[in-house]
PDB file of C-alpha atoms in Angstrom:
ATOM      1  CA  UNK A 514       3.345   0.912   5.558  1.00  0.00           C
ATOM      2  CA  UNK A 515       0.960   0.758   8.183  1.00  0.00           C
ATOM      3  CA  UNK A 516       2.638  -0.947  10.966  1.00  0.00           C
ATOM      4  CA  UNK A 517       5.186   1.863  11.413  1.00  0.00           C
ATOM      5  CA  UNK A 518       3.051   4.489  12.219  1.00  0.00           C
ATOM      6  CA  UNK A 519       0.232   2.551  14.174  1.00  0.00           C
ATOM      7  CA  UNK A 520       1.101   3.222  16.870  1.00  0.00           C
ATOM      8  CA  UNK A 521       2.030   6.984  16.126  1.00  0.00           C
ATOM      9  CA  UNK A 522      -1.264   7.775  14.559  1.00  0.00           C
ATOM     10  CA  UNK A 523      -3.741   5.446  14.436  1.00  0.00           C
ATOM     11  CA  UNK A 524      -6.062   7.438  12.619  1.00  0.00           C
ATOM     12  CA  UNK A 525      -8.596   5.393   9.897  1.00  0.00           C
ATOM     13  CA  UNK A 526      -7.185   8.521   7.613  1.00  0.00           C
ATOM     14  CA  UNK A 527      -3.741   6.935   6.668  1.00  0.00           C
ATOM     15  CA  UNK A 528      -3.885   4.454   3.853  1.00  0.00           C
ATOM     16  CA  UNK A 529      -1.146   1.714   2.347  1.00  0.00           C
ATOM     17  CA  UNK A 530      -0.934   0.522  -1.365  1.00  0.00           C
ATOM     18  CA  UNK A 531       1.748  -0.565  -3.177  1.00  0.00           C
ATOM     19  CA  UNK A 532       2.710   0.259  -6.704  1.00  0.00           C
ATOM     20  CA  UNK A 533       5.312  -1.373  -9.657  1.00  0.00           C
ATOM     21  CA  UNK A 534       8.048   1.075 -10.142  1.00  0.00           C
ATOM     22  CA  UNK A 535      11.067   0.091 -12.495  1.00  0.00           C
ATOM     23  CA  UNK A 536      13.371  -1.809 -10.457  1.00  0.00           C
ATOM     24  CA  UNK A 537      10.527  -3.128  -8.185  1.00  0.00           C
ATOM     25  CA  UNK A 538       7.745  -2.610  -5.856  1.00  0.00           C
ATOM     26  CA  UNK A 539       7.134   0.696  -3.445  1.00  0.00           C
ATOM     27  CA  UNK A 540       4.903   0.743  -0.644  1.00  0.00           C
ATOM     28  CA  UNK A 541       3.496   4.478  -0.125  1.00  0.00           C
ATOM     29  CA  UNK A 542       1.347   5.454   3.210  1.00  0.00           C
ATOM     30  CA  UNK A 543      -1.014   8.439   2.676  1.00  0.00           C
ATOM     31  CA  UNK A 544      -2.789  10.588   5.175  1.00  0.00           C
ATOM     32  CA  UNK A 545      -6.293  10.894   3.058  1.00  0.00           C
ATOM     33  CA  UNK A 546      -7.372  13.512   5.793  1.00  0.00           C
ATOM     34  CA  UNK A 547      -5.094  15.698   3.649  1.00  0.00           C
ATOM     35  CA  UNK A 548      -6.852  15.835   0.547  1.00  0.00           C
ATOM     36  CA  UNK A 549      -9.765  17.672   2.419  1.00  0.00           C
ATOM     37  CA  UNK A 550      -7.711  20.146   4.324  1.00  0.00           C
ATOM     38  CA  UNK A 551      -4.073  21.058   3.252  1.00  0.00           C
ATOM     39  CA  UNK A 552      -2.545  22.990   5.968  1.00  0.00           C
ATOM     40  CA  UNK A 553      -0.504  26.508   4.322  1.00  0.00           C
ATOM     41  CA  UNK A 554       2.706  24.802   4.224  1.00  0.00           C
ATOM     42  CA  UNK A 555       4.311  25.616   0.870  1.00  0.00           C
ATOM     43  CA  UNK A 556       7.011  23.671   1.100  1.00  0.00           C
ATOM     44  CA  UNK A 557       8.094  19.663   0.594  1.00  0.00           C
ATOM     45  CA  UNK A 558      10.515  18.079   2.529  1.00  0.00           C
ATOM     46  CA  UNK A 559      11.431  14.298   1.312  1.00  0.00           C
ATOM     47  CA  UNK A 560      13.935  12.468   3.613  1.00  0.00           C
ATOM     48  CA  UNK A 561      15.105   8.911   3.291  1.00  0.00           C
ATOM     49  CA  UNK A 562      17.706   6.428   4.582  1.00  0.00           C
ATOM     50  CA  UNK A 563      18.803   2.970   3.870  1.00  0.00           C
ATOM     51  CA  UNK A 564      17.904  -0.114   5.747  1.00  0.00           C
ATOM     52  CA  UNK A 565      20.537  -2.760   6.151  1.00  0.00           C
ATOM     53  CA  UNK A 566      18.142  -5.573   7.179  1.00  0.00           C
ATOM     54  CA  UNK A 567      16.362  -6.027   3.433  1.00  0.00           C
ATOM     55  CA  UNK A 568      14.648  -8.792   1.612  1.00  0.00           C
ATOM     56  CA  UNK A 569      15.349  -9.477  -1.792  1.00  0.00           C
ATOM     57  CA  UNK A 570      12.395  -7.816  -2.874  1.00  0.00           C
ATOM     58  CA  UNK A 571      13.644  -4.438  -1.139  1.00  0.00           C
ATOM     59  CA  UNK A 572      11.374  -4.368   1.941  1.00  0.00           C
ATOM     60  CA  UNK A 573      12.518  -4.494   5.870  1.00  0.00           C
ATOM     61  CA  UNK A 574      12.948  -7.940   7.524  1.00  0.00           C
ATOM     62  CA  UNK A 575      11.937  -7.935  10.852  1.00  0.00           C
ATOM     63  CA  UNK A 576      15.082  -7.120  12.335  1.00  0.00           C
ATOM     64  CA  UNK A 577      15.576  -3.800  10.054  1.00  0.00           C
ATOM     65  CA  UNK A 578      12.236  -1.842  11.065  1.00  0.00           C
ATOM     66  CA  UNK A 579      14.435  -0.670  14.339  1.00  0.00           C
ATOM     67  CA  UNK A 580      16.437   1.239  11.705  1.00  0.00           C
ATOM     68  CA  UNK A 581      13.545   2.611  10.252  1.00  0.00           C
ATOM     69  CA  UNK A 582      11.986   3.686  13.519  1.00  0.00           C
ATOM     70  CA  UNK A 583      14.807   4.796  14.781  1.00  0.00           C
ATOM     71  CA  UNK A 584      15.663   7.241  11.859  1.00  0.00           C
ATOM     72  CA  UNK A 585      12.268   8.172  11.444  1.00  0.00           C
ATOM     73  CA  UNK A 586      11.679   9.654  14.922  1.00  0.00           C
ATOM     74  CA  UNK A 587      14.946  11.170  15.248  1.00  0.00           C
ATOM     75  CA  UNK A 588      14.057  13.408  11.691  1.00  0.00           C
ATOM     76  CA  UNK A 589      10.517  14.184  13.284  1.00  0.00           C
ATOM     77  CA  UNK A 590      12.045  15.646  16.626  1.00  0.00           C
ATOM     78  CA  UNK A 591      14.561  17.566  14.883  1.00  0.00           C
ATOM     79  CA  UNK A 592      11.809  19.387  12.370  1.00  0.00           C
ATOM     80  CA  UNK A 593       9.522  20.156  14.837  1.00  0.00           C
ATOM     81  CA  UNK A 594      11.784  22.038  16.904  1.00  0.00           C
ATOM     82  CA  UNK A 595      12.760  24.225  13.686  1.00  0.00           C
ATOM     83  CA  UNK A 596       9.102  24.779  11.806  1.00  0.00           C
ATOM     84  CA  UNK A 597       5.491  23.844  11.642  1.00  0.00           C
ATOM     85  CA  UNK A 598       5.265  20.484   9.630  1.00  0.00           C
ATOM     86  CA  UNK A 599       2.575  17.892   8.409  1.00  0.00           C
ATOM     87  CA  UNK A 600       4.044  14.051   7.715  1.00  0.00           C
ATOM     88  CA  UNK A 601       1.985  13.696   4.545  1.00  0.00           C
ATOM     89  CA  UNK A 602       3.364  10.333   3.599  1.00  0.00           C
ATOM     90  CA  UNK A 603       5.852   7.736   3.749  1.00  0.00           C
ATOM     91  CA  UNK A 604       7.644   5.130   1.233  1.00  0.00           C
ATOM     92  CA  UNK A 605       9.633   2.145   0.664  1.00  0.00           C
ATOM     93  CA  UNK A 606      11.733   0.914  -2.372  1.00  0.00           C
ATOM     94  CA  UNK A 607      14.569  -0.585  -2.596  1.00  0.00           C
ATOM     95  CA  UNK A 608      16.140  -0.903   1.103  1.00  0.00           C
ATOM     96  CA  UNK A 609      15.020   2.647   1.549  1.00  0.00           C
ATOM     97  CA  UNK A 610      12.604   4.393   3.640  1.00  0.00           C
ATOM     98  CA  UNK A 611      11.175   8.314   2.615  1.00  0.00           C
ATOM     99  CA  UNK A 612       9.437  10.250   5.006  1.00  0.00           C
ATOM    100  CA  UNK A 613       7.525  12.605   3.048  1.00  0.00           C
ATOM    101  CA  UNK A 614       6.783  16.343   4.800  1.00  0.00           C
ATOM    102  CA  UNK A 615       4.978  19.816   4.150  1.00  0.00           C
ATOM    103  CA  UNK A 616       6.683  22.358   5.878  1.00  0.00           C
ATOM    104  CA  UNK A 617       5.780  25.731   6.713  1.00  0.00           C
ATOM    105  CA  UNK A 618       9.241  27.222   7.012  1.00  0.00           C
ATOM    106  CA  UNK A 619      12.670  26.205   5.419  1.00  0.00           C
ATOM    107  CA  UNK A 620      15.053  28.384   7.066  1.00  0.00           C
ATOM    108  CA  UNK A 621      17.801  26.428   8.511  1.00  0.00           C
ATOM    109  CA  UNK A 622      16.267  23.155   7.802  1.00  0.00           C
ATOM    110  CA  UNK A 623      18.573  21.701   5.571  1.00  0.00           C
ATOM    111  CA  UNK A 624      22.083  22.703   7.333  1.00  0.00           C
ATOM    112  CA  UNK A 625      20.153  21.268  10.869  1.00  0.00           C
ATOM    113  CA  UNK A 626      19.335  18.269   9.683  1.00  0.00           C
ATOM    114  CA  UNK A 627      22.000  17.445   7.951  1.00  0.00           C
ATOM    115  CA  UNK A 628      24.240  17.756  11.285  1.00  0.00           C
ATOM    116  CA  UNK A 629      21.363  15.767  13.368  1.00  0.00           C
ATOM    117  CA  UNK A 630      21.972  13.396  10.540  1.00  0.00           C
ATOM    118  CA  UNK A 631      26.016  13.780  10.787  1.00  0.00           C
ATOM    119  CA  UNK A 632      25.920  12.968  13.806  1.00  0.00           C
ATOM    120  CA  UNK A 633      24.328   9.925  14.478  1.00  0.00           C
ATOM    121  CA  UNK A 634      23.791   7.960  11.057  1.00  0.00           C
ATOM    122  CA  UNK A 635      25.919   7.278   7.905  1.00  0.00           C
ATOM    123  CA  UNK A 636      26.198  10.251   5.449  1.00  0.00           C
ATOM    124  CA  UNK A 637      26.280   8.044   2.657  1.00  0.00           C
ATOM    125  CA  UNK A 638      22.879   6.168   2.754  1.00  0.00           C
ATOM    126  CA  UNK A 639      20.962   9.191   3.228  1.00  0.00           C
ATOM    127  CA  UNK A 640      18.112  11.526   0.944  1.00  0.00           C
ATOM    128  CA  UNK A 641      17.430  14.754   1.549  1.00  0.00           C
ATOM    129  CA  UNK A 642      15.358  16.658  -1.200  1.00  0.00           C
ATOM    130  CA  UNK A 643      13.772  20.549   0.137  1.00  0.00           C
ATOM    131  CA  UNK A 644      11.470  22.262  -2.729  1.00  0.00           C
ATOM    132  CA  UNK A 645       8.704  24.818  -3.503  1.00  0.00           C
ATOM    133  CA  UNK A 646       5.567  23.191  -3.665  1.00  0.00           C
ATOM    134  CA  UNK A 647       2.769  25.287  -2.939  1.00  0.00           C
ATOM    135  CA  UNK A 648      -0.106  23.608  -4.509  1.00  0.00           C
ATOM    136  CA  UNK A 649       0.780  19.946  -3.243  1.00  0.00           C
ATOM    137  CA  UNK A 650       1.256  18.330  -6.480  1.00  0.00           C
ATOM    138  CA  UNK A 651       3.496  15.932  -5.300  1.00  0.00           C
ATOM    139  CA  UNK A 652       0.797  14.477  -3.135  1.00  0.00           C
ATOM    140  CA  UNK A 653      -1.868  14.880  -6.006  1.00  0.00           C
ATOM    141  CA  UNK A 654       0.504  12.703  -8.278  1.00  0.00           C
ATOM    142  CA  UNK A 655       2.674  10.685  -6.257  1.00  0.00           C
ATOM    143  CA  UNK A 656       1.580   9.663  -3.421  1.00  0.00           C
ATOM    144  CA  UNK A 657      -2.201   9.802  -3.473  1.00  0.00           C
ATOM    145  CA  UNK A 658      -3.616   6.484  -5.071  1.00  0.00           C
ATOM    146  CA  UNK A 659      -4.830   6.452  -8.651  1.00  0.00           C
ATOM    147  CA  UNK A 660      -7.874   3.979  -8.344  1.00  0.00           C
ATOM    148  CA  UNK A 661      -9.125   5.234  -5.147  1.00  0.00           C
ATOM    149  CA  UNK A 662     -12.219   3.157  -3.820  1.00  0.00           C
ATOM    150  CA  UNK A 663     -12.885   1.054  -0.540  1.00  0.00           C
ATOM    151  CA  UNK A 664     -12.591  -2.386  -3.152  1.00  0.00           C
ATOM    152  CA  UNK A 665      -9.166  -0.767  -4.061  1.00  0.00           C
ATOM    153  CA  UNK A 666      -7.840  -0.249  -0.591  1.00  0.00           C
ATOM    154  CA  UNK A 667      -9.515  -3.584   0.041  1.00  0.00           C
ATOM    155  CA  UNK A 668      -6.931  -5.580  -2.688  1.00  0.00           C
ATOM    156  CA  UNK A 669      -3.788  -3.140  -1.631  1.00  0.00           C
ATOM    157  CA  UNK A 670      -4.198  -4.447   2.135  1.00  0.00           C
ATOM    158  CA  UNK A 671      -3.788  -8.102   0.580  1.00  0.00           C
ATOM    159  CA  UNK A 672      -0.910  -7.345  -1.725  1.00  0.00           C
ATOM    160  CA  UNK A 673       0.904  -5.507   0.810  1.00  0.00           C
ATOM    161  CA  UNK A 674       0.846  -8.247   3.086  1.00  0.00           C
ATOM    162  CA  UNK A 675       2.572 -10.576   0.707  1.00  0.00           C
ATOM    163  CA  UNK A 676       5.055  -7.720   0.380  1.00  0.00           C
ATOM    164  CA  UNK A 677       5.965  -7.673   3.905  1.00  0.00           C
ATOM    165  CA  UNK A 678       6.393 -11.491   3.497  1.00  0.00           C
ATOM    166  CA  UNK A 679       8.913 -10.845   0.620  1.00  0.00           C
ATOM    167  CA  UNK A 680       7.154 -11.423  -2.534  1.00  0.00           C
ATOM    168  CA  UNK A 681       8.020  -9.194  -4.943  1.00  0.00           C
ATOM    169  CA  UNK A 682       4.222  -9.726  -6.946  1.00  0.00           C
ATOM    170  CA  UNK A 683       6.171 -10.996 -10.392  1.00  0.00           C
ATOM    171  CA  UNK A 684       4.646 -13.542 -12.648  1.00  0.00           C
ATOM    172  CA  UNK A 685       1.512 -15.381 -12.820  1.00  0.00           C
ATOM    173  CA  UNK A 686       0.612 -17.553 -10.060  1.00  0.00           C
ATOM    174  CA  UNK A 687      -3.210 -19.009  -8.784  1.00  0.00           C
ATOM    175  CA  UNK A 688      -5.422 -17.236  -7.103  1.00  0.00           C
ATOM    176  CA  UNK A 689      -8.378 -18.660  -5.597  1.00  0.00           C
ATOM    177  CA  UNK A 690     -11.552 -16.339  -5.206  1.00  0.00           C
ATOM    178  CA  UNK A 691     -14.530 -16.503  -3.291  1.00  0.00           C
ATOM    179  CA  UNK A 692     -18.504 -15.622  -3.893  1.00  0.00           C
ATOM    180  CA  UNK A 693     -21.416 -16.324  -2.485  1.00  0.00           C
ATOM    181  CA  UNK A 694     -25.412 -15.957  -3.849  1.00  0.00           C
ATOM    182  CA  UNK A 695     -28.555 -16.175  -2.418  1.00  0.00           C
ATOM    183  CA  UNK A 696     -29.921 -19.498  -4.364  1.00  0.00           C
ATOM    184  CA  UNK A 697     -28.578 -22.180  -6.002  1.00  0.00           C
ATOM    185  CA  UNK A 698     -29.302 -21.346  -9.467  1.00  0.00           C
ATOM    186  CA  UNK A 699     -27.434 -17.746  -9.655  1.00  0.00           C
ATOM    187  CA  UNK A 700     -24.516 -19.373  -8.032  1.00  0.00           C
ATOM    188  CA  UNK A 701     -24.449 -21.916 -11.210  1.00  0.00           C
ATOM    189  CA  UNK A 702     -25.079 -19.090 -13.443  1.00  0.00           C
ATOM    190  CA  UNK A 703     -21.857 -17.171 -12.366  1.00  0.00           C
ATOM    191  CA  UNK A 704     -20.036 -20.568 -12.269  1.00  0.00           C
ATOM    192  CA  UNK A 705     -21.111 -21.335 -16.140  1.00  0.00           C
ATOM    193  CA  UNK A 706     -20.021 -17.425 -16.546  1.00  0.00           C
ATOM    194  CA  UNK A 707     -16.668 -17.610 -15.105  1.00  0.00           C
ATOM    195  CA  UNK A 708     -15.771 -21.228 -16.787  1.00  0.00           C
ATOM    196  CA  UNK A 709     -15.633 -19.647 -20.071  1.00  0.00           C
ATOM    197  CA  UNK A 710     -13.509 -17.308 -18.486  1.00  0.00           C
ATOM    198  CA  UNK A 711     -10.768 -20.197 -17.267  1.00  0.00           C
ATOM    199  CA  UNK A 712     -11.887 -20.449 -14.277  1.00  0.00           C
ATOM    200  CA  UNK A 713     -11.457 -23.466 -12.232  1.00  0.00           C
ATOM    201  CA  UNK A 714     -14.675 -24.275 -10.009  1.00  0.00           C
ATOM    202  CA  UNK A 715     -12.855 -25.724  -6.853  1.00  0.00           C
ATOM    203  CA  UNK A 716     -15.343 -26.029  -4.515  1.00  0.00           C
ATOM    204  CA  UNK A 717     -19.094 -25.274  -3.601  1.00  0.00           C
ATOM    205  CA  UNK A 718     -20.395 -25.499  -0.208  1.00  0.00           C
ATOM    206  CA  UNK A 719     -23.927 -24.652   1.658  1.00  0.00           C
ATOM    207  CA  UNK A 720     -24.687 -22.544   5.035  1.00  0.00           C
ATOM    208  CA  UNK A 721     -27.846 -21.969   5.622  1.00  0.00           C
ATOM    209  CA  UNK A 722     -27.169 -19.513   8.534  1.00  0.00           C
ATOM    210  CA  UNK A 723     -25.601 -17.250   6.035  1.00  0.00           C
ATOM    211  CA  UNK A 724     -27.733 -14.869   4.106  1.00  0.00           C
ATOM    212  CA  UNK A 725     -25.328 -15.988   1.078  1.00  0.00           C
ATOM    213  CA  UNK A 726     -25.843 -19.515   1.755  1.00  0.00           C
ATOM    214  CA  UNK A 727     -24.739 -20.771  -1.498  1.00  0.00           C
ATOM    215  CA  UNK A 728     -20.712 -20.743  -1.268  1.00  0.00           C
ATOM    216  CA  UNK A 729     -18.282 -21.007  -4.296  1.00  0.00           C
ATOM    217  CA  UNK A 730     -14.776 -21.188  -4.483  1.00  0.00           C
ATOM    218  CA  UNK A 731     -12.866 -20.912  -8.022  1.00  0.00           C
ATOM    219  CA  UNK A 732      -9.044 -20.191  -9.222  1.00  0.00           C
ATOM    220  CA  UNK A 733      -7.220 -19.192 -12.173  1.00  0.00           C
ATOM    221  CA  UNK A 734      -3.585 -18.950 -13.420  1.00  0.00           C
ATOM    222  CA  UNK A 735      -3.177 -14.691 -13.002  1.00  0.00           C
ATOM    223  CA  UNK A 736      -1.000 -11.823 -12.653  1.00  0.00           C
ATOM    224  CA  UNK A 737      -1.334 -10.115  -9.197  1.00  0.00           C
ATOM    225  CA  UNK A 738       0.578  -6.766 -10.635  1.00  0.00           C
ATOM    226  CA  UNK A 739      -2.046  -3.804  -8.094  1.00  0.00           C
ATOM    227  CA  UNK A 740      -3.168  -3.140 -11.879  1.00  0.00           C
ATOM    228  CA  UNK A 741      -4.250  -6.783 -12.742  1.00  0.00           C
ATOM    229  CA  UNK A 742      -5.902  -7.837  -9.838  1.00  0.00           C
ATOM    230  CA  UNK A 743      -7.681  -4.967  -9.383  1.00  0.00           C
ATOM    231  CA  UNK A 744      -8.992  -5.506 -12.693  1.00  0.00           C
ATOM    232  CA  UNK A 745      -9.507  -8.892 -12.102  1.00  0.00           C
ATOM    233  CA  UNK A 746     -11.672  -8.935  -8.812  1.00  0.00           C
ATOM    234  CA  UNK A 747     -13.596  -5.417 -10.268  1.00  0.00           C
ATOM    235  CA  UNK A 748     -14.971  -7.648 -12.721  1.00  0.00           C
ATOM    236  CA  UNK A 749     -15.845 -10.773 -10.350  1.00  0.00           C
ATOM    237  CA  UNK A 750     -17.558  -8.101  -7.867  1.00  0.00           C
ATOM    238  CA  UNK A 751     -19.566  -6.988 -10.875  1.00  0.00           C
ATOM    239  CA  UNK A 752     -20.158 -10.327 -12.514  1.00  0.00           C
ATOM    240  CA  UNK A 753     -21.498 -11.721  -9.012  1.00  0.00           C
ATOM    241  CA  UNK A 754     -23.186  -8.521  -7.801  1.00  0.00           C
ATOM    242  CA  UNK A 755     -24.902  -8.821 -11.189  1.00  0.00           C
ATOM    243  CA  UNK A 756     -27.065 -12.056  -9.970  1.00  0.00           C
ATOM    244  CA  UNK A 757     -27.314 -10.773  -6.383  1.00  0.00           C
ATOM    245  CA  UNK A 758     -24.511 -12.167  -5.611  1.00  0.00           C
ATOM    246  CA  UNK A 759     -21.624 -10.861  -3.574  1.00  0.00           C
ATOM    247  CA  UNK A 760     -17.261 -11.585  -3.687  1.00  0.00           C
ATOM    248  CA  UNK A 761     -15.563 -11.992  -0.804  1.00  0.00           C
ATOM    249  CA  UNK A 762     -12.199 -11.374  -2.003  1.00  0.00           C
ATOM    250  CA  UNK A 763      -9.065 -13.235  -2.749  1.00  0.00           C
ATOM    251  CA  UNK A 764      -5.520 -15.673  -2.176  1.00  0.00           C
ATOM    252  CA  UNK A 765      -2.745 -16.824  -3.318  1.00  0.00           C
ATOM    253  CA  UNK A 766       0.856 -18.789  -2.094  1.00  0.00           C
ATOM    254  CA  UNK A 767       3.602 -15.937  -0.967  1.00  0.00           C
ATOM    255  CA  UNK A 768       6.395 -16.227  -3.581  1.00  0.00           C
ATOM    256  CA  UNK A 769       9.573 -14.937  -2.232  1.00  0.00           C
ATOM    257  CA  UNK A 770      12.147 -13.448  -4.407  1.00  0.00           C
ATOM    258  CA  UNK A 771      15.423 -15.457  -4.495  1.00  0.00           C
TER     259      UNK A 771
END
């Protein structure tokens, strides 16, 4: 999630999506920089504790991220003073939080920071998983996004601020959409296009200081699953970009779960 490590990084290389696992959603944070140049640590460290402060749909309230800092600093002090390291990514599910590191060396590791971890936090609400894996495959298959584009990243910012609101992304709800064309006839064209489709046409507006002058709003009843609407808005990108037209992306009301 990209307001915990803002301020630590900063970098345009990290990345957020979310993703629908069994019992919910999981937000993952990627450094992309990685898939270019893997440093020659064989070795994944996955470490995770559990937030108190948690919204129905399993992600920190406002209140809880000091947890998560907190925890999360303390476990990257402790590793850098035993072996060369690379955070690769981080998660959250389920009133847990993962930090997710490639480490050169495992001597030690697991015995010191499991007394760091004695020590200050509860035993009981804590992962620790240390493995082989010298060919990164569990960034190639878990964390690194499946549908990677700029449109994709661009839908994954939206849905992971409803997240952080406490919608959990279940059920079908409207979403309103927005494109805009370069005459008035292309922007009728796509609207005759997408009423066949079930599309609403809410609104259509002019502004003629806009290279897209010719403004149209529309809505339909849909899932907002990362799946669906990326489906949903590839198609309305294609659909408008097919009469010169361009989308300008998407809303919908936050639906927290209860």
């Amino acid at each position: 999630m990209s307001f915990f490590y803002a301020s630590s990084f900063g970098q345009n290389d990290w990345a957020e999506y979310v993703s629908m696992k069994k019992d919910g959603v999981m937000s993952i944070s990627i450094d992309l920089s990685l898939e270019l140049y893997k440093p020659n640590y064989k070795n994944l460290l996955v470490v995770g504790s559990k937030f108190n402060n948690c919204m129905k749909n399993g992600f920190p309230e406002e209140n809880g991220l000091e947890e998560i800092f907190t925890f999360s600093d303390s476990i990257a002090q402790s590793i850098e003073k035993i072996t060369a390291n690379r955070l690769a990514g981080f998660l959250t599910y389920q009133c847990m939080a993962f930090d997710v590191f490639y480490v050169k060396d495992t001597n030690n590791l697991r015995e010191n920071l499991n007394k760091m971890i004695e020590r200050n936090f509860n035993r009981n609400e804590i992962y620790l998983d240390i493995k082989k894996d010298k060919n990164w495959k569990y960034y190639a298959d878990y964390l690194y996004p499946r549908n990677f584009s700029s449109e994709y990243l661009i839908d994954q910012d939206y849905l992971n601020d409803l997240v952080l609101q406490g919608d959990d992304l279940q059920g079908l709800r409207q979403v309103k959409h927005w494109m805009y064309f370069k005459n008035l006839e292309k922007r009728k064209q796509f609207g005759d296009k997408i009423k066949k489709l079930a599309f609403s046409l809410e609104s259509i507006s002019y502004n003629r200081d806009d290279p897209y002058p010719y403004q149209l709003r529309a809505s339909r009843k849909d899932s907002i699953t990362p799946e669906s609407i990326y489906k949903l808005t590839s198609m309305l990108r294609a659909l408008s970009g097919s009469l010169g037209g361009v989308y300008d992306g998407w809303s919908t009301d936050v639906k927290k779960k209860e």
